[in-house]
mmCIF file of C-alpha atoms in Angstrom:
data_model
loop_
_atom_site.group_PDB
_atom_site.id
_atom_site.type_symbol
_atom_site.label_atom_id
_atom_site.label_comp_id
_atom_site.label_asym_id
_atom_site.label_seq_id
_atom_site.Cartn_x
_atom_site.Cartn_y
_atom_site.Cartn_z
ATOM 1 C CA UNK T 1 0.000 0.000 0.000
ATOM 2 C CA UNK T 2 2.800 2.229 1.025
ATOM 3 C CA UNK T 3 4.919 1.847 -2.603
ATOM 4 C CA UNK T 4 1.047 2.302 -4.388
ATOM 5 C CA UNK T 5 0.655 5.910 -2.307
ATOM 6 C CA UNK T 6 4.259 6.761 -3.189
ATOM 7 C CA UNK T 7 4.226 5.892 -6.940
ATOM 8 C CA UNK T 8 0.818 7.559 -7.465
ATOM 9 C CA UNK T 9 1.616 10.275 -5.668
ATOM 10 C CA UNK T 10 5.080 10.824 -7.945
ATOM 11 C CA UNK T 11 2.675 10.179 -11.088
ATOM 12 C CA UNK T 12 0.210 12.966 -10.064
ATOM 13 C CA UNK T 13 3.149 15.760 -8.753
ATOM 14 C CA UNK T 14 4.534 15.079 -12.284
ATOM 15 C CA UNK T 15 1.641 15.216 -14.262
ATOM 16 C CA UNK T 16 0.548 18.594 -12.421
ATOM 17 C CA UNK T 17 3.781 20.016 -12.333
ATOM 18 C CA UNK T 18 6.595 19.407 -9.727
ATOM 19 C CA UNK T 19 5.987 21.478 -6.207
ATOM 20 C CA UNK T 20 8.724 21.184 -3.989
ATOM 21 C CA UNK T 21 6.120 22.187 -1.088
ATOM 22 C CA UNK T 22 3.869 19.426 -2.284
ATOM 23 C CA UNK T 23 6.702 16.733 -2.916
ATOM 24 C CA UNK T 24 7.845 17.213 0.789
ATOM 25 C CA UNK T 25 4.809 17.291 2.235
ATOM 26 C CA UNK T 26 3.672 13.572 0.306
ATOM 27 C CA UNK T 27 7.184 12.459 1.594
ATOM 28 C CA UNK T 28 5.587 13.502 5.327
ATOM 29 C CA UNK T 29 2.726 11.823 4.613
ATOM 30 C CA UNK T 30 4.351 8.634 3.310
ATOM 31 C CA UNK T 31 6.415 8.381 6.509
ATOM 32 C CA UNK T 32 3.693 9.026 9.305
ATOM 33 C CA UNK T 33 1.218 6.786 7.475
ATOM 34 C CA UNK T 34 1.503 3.749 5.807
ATOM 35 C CA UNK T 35 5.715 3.457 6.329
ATOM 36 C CA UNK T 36 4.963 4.046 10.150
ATOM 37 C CA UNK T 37 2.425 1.523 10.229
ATOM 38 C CA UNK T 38 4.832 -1.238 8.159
ATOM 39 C CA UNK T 39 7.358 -0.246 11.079
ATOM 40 C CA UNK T 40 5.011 -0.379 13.722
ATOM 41 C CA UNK T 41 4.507 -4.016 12.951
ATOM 42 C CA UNK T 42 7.759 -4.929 11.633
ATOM 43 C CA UNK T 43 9.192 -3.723 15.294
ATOM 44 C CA UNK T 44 8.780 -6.652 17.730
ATOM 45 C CA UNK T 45 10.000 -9.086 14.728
ATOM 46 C CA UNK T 46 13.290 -7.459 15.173
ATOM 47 C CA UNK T 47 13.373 -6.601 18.400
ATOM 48 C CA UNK T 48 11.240 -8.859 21.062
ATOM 49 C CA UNK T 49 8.425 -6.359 22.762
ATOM 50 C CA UNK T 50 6.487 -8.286 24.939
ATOM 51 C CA UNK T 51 2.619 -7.855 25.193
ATOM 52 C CA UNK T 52 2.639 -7.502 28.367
ATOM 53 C CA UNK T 53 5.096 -4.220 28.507
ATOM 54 C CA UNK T 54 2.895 -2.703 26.171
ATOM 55 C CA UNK T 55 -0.239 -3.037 28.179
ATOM 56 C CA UNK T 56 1.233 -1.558 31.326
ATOM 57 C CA UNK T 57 2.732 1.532 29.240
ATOM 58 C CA UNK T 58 -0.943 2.007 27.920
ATOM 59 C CA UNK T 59 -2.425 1.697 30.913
ATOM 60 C CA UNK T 60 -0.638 4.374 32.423
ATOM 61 C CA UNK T 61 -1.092 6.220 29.533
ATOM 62 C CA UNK T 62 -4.587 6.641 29.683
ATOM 63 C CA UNK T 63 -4.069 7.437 33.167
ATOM 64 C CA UNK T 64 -2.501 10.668 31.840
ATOM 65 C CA UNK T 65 -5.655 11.036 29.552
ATOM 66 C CA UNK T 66 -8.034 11.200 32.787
ATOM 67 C CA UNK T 67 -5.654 13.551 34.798
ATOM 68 C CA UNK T 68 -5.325 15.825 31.721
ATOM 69 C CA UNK T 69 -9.226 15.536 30.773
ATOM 70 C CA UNK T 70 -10.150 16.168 34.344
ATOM 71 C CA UNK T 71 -7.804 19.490 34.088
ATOM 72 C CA UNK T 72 -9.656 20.726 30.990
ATOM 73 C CA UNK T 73 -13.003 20.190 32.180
ATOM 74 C CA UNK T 74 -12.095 22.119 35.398
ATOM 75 C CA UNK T 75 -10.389 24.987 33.448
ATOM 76 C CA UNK T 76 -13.459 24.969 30.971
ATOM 77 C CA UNK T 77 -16.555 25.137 33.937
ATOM 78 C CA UNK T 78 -13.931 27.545 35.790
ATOM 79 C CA UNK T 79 -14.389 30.033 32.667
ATOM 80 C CA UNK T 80 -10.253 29.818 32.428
ATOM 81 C CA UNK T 81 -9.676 27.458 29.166
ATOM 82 C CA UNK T 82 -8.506 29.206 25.908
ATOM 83 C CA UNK T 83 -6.711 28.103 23.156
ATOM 84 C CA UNK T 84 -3.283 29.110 21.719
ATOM 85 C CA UNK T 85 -0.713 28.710 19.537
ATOM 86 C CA UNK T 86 2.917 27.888 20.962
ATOM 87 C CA UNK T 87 5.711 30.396 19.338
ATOM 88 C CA UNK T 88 7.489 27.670 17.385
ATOM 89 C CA UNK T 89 4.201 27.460 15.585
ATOM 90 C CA UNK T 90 5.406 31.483 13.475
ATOM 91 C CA UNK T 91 8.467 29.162 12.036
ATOM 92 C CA UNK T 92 7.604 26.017 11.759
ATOM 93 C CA UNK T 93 6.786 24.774 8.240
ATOM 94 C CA UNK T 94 2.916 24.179 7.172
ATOM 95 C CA UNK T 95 -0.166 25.522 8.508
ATOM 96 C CA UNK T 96 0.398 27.626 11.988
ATOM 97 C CA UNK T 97 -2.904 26.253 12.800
ATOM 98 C CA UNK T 98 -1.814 22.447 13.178
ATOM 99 C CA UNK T 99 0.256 23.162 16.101
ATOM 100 C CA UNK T 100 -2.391 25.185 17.803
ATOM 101 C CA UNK T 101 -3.215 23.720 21.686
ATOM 102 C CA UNK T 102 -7.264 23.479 21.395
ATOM 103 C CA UNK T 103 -8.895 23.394 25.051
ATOM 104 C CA UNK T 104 -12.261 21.692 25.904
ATOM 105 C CA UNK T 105 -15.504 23.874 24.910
ATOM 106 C CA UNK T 106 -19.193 23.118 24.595
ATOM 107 C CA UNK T 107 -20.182 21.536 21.715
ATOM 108 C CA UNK T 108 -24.136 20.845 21.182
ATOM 109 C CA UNK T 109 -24.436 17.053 20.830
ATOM 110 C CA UNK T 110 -28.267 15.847 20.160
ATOM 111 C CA UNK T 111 -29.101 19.286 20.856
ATOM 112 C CA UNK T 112 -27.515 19.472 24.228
ATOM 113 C CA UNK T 113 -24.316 21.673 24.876
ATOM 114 C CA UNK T 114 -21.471 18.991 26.488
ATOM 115 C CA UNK T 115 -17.998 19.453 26.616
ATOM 116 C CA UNK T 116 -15.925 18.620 24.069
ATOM 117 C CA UNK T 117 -11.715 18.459 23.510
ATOM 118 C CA UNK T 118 -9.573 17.197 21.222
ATOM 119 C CA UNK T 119 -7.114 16.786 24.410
ATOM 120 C CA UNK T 120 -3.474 17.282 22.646
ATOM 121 C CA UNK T 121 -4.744 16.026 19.477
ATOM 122 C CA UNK T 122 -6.000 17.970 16.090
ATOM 123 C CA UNK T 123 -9.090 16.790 16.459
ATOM 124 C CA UNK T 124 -11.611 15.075 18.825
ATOM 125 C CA UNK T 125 -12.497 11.968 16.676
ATOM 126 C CA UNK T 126 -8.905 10.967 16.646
ATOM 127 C CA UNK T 127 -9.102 11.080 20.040
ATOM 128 C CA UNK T 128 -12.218 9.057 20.199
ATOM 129 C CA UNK T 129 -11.005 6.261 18.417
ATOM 130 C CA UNK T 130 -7.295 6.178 20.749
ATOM 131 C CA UNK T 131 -9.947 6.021 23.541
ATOM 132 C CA UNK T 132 -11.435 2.991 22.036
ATOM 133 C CA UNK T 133 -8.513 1.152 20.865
ATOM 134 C CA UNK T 134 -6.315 1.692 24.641
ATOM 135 C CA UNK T 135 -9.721 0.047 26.123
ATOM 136 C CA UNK T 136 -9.552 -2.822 24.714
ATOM 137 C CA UNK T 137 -5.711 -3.139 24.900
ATOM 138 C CA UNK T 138 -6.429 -2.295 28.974
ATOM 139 C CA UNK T 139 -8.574 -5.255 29.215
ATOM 140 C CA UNK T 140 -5.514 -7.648 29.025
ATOM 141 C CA UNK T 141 -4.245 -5.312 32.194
ATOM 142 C CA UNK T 142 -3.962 -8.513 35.230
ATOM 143 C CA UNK T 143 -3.907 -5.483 37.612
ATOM 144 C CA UNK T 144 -7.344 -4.989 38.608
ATOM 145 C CA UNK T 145 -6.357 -1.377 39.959
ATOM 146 C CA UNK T 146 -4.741 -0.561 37.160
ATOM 147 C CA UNK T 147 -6.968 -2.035 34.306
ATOM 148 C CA UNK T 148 -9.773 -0.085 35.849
ATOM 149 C CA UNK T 149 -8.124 2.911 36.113
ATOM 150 C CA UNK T 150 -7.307 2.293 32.707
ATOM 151 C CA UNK T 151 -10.448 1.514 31.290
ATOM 152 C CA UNK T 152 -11.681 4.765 33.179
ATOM 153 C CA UNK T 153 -9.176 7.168 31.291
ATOM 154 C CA UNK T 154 -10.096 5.260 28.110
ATOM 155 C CA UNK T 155 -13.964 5.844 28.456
ATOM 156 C CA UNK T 156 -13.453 9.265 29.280
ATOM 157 C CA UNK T 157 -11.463 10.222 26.547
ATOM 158 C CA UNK T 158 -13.881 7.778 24.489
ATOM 159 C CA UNK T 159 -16.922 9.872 25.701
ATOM 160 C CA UNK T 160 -15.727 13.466 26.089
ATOM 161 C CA UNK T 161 -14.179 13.302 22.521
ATOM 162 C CA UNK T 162 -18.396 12.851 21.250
ATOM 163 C CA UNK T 163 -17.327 10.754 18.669
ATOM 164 C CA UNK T 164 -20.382 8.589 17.248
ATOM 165 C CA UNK T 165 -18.285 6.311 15.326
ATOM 166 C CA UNK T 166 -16.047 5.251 18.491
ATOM 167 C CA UNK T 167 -19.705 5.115 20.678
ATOM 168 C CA UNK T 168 -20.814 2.428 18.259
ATOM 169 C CA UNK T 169 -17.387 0.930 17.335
ATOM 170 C CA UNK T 170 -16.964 0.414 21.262
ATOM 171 C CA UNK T 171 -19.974 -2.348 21.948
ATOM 172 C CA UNK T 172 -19.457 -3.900 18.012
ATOM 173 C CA UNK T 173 -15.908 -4.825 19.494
ATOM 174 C CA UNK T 174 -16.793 -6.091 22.692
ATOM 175 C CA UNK T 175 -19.868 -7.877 21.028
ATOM 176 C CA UNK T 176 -16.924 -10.061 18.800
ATOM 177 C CA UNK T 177 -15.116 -10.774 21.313
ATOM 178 C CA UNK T 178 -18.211 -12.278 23.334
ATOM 179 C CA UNK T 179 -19.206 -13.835 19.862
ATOM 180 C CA UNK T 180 -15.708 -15.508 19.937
ATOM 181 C CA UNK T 181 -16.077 -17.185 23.374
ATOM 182 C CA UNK T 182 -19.454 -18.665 22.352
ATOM 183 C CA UNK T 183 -20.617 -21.274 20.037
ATOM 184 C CA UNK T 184 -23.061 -19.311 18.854
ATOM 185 C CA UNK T 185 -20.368 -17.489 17.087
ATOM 186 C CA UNK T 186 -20.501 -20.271 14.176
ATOM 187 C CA UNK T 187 -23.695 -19.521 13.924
ATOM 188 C CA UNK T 188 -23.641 -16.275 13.713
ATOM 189 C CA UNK T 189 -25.581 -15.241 10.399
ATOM 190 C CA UNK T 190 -28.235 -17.874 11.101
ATOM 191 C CA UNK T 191 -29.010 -15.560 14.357
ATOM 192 C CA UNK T 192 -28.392 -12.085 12.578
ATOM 193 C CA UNK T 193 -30.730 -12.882 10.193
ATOM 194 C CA UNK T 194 -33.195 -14.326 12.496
ATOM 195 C CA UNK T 195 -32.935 -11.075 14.824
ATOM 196 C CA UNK T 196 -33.404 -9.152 11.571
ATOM 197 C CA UNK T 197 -36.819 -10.309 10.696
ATOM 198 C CA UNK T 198 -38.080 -10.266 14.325
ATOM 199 C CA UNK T 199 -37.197 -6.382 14.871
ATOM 200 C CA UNK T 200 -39.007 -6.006 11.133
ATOM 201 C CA UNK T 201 -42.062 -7.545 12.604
ATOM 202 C CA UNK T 202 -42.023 -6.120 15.849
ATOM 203 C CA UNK T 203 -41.579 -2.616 14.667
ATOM 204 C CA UNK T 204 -44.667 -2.608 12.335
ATOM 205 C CA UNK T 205 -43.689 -4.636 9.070
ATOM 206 C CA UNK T 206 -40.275 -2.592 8.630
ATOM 207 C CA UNK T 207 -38.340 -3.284 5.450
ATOM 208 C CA UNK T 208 -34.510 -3.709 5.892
ATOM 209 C CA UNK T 209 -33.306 -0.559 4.370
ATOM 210 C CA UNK T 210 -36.112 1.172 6.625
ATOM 211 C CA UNK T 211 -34.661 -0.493 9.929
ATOM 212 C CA UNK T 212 -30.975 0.534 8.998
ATOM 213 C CA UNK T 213 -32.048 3.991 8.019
ATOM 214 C CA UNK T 214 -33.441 4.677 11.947
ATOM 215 C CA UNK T 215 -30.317 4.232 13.786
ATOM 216 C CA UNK T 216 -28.468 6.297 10.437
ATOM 217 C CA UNK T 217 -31.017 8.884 11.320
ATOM 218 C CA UNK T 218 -29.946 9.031 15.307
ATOM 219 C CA UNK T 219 -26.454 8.985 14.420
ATOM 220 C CA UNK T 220 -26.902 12.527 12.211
ATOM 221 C CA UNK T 221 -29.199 13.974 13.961
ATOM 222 C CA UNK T 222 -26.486 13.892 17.096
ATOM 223 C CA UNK T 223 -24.160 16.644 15.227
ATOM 224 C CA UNK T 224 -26.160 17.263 11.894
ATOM 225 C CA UNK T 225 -23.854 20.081 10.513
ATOM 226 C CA UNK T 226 -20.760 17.930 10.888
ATOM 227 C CA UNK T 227 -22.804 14.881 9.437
ATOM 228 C CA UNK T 228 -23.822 16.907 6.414
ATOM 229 C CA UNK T 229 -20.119 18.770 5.988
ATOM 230 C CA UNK T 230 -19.048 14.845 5.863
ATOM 231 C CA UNK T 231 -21.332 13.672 3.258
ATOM 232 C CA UNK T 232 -20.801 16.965 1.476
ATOM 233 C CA UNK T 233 -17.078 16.413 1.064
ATOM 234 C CA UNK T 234 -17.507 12.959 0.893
ATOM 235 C CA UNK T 235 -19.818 13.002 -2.413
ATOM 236 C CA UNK T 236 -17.462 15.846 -4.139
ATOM 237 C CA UNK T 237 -14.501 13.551 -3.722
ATOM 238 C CA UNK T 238 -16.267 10.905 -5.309
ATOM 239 C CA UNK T 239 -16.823 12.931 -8.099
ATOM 240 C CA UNK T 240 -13.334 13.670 -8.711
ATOM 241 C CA UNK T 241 -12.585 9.776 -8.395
ATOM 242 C CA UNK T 242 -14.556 8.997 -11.275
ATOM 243 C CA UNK T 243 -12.524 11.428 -13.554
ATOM 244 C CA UNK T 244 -9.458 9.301 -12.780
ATOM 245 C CA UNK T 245 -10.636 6.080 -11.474
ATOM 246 C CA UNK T 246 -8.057 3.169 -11.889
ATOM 247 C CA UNK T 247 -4.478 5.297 -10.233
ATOM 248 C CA UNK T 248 -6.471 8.738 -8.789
ATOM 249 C CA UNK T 249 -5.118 11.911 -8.731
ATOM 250 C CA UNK T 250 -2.100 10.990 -6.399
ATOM 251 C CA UNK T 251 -1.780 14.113 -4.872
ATOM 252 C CA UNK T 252 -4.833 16.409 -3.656
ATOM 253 C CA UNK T 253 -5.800 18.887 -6.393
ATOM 254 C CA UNK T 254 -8.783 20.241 -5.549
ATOM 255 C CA UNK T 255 -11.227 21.409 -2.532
ATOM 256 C CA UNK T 256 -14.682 21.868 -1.874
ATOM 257 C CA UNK T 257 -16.054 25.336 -1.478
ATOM 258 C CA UNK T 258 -18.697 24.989 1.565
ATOM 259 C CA UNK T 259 -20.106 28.384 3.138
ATOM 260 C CA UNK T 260 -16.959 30.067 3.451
ATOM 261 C CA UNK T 261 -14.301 27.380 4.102
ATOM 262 C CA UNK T 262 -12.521 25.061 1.366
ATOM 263 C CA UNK T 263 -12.065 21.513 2.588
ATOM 264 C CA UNK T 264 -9.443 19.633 1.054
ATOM 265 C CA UNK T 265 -11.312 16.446 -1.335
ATOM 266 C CA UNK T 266 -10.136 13.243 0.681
ATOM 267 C CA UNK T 267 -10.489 15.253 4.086
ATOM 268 C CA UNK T 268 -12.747 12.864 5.878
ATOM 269 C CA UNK T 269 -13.415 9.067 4.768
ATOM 270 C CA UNK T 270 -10.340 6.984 4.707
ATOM 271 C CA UNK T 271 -11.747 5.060 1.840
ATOM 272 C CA UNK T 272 -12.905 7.410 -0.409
ATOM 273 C CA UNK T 273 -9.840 9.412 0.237
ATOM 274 C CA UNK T 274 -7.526 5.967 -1.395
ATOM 275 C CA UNK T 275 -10.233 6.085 -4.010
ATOM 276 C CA UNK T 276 -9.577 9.618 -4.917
ATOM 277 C CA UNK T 277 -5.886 9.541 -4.332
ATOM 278 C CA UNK T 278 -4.955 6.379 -5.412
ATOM 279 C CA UNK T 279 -7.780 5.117 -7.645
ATOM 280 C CA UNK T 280 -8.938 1.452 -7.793
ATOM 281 C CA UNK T 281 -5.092 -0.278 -7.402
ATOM 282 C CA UNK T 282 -4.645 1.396 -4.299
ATOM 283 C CA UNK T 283 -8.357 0.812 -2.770
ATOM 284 C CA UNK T 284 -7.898 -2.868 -3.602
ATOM 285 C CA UNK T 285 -4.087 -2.869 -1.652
ATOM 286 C CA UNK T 286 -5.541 -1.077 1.473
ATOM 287 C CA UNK T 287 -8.734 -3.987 1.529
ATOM 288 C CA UNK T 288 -5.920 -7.016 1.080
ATOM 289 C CA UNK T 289 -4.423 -5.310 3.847
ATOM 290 C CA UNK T 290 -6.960 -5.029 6.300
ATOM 291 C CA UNK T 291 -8.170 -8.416 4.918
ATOM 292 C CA UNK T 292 -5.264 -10.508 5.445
ATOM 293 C CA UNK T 293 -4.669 -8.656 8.993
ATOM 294 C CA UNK T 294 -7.948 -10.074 10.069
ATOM 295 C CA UNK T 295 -7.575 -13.332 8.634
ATOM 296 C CA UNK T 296 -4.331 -13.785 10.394
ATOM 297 C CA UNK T 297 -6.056 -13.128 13.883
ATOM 298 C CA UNK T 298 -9.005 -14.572 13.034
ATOM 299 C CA UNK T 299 -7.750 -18.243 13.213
ATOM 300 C CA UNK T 300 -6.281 -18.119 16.496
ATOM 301 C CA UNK T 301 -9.054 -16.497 17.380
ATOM 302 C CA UNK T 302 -11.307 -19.289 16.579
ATOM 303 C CA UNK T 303 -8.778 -21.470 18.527
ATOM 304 C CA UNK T 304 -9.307 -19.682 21.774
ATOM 305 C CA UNK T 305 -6.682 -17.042 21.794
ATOM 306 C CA UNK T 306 -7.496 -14.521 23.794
ATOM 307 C CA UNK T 307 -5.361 -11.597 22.259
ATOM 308 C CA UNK T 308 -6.313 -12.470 19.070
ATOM 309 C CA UNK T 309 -9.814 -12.104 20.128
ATOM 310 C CA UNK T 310 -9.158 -8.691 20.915
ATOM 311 C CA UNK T 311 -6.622 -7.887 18.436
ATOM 312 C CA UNK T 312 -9.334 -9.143 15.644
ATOM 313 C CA UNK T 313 -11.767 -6.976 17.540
ATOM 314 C CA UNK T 314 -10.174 -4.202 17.496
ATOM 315 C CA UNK T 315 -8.546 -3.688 14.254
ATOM 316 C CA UNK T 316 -12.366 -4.468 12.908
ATOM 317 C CA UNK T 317 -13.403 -1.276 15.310
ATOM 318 C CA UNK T 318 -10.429 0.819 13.322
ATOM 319 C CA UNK T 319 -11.756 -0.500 9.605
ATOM 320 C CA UNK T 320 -15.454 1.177 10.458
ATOM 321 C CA UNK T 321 -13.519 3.803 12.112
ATOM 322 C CA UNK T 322 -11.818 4.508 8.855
ATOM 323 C CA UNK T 323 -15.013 5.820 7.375
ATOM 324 C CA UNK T 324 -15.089 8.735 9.024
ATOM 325 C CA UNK T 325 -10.865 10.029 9.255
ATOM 326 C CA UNK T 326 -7.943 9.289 6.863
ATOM 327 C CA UNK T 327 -5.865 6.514 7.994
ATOM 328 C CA UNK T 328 -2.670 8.042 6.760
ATOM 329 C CA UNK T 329 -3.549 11.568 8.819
ATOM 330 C CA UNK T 330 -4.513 9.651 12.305
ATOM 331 C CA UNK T 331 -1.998 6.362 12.368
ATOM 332 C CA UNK T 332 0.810 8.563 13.990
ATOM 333 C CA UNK T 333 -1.518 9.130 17.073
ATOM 334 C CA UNK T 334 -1.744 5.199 17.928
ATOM 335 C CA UNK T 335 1.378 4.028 16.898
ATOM 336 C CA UNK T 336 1.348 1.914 20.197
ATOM 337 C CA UNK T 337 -1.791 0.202 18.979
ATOM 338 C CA UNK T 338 0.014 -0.927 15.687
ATOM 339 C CA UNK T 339 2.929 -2.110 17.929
ATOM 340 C CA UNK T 340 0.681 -3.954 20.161
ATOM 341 C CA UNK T 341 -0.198 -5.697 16.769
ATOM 342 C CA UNK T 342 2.846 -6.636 15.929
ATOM 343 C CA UNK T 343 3.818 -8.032 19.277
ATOM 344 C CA UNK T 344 1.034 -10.069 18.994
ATOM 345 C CA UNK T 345 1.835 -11.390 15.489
ATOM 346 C CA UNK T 346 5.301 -11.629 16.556
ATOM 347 C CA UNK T 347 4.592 -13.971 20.062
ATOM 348 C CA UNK T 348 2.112 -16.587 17.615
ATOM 349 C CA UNK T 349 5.307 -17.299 15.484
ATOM 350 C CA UNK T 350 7.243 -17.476 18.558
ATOM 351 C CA UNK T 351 4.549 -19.958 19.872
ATOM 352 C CA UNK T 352 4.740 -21.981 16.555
ATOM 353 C CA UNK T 353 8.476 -22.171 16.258
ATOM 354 C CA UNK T 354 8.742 -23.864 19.799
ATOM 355 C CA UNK T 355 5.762 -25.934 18.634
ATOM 356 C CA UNK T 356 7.698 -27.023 16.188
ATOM 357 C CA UNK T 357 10.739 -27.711 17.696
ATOM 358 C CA UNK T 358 9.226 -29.695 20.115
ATOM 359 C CA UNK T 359 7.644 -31.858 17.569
ATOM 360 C CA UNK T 360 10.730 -32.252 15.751
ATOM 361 C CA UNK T 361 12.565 -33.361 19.079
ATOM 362 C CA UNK T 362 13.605 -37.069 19.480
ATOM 363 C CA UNK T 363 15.089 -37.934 22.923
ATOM 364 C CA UNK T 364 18.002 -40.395 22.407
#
């Protein structure tokens, strides 16, 4: 995926007309996105990290989210929060505005003005999905003190980010991982579809696309100008896809004018952003790459493996996730995550390489 996004990019700088400015900033792009994630995992092959080292650091991680949350909340109800910009920010290259430290306002959400921060992040979803994926990391905690307290700095950061994709990637993930210790689980579709047809009936003869449109409609109606801003910029990129639909534009070439900002096509959905960037080849690399991720949990999974359980969990939470933020803009915030992935890939070859020693072993 990473040598697709790099040779499409190239293509589309050189087509358009080589920008230093732009060349760089693809280069950036490259090496907090899909290189860091390739590192990420490649890490504990190299170098053994052990599961268990990354669930403590994590764990006290989120500590720091609750202690810093708990600050911003105070500041905000105390009338004291503001935002600035640090003064590295004048010099620094890019925009001034990505280095700006945003503190916790209200936000209405369903109509009701909450609190809202993206903590030290540039924006709140991010921090809504790092909320979700240290949870279910935390769970693997064998502190009980500290998984709580965990779990508690996840949930907050989870909730007080009001991200609707993390509040219903959250119980999908723990819902798999129940599936998995149940033999129900093989029988999974059998039961969907039987749940299907009894909420139908219940609700009044309901057709499908009717009963999937109702919780749609809850889930815009919670923010609806950010839901329609999405779908906005969402549709426009599309658009621009279909002009150039097997390699994409490689770079980002145009925006979409709406009221009086211009949002960057690609800005929001992950998938439609590879689409537009990277056309058909490079949609089809990023699916083989989530697919065979999953499938290589997924077995040991089935087995009874409890980290795989969670790992297969949670890396189906970040592929709905993905609908909503670019991959390639948010992977540098959970890099821990990724290496928690690895670590677990690397400890099942461990596993089978002493399994297989000790089958090849003949005592003399």
């Amino acid at each position: 995926m990473g040598i697709v996004m790099l040779w499409t990019a190239f293509t589309g700088l050189s087509e358009q007309g080589w920008d230093i400015s732009k060349a760089i900033a693809t280069v950036v792009t490259f090496l907090k996105g899909y290189f860091l994630i390739f590192a990420c995992f490649l890490l504990p092959m190299w170098n053994r990290v052990r599961v268990a080292v990354i669930t403590r650091a994590v764990v006290w991680m989120t500590s720091g989210y609750l202690i810093s949350l708990t600050v911003q909340i105070t500041l905000l109800f105390l009338g004291l929060s503001r935002a600035f910009s640090p003064p590295w920010a004048r010099f620094m290259p890019g925009n001034p505005l990505s280095f700006r430290v945003n503190a916790a306002t209200f936000q209405p959400f369903f109509g009701i003005p909450l609190p809202r921060t993206p903590l030290y992040m540039p924006d709140p979803p991010i921090l809504g999905i790092c909320g979700l994926l240290c949870f279910l990391i935390c769970l693997g905690e064998p502190n009980h003190r500290l998984r709580q307290l965990g779990m508690a700095g996840s949930l907050s950061a989870l909730i007080i980010s009001q991200s609707r994709l993390g509040w219903i990637c959250l119980p999908i993930a723990l819902l798999i991982i129940a599936l998995f210790r149940s033999p129900i689980a093989r029988q999974g579709a059998i039961w969907v579809s039987a749940l299907i047809s009894l909420l139908c009936t219940l609700l009044g003869g309901l057709t499908l696309s009717e009963l999937l449109n109702k919780p749609l409609t809850v889930f815009t109606n919670a923010r609806p100008a950010s839901s329609t801003d999405r779908e906005f910029v969402v549709r426009k990129t599309l658009e621009a896809w279909q002009e150039s639909p097997w390699l994409g534009w490689g770079v980002a070439h145009d925006s979409a004018k709406w009221h009086t900002f211009e949002i960057t096509l690609g800005s929001f959905s992950s998938y439609a952003g590879v689409l537009y960037l990277h056309g058909i080849l490079g949609f089809v690399c990023l699916i083989t790459a989530i697919g065979s991720t999953l499938w290589h949990f997924l077995l040991p999974a089935l087995r009874g493996n409890l980290l795989c359980k969670k790992a297969f969990a949670s890396v189906v939470a970040l592929s709905l996730f993905m609908e909503g933020i670019p991959l390639s803009w948010m992977a540098v915030y959970f890099w821990y995550f990724l290496i928690w992935l690895g670590a677990i890939i690397s400890q099942q070859k461990q596993e089978k390489n002493s399994m297989k020693k000790l089958e090849n072993f003949s005592p003399i």
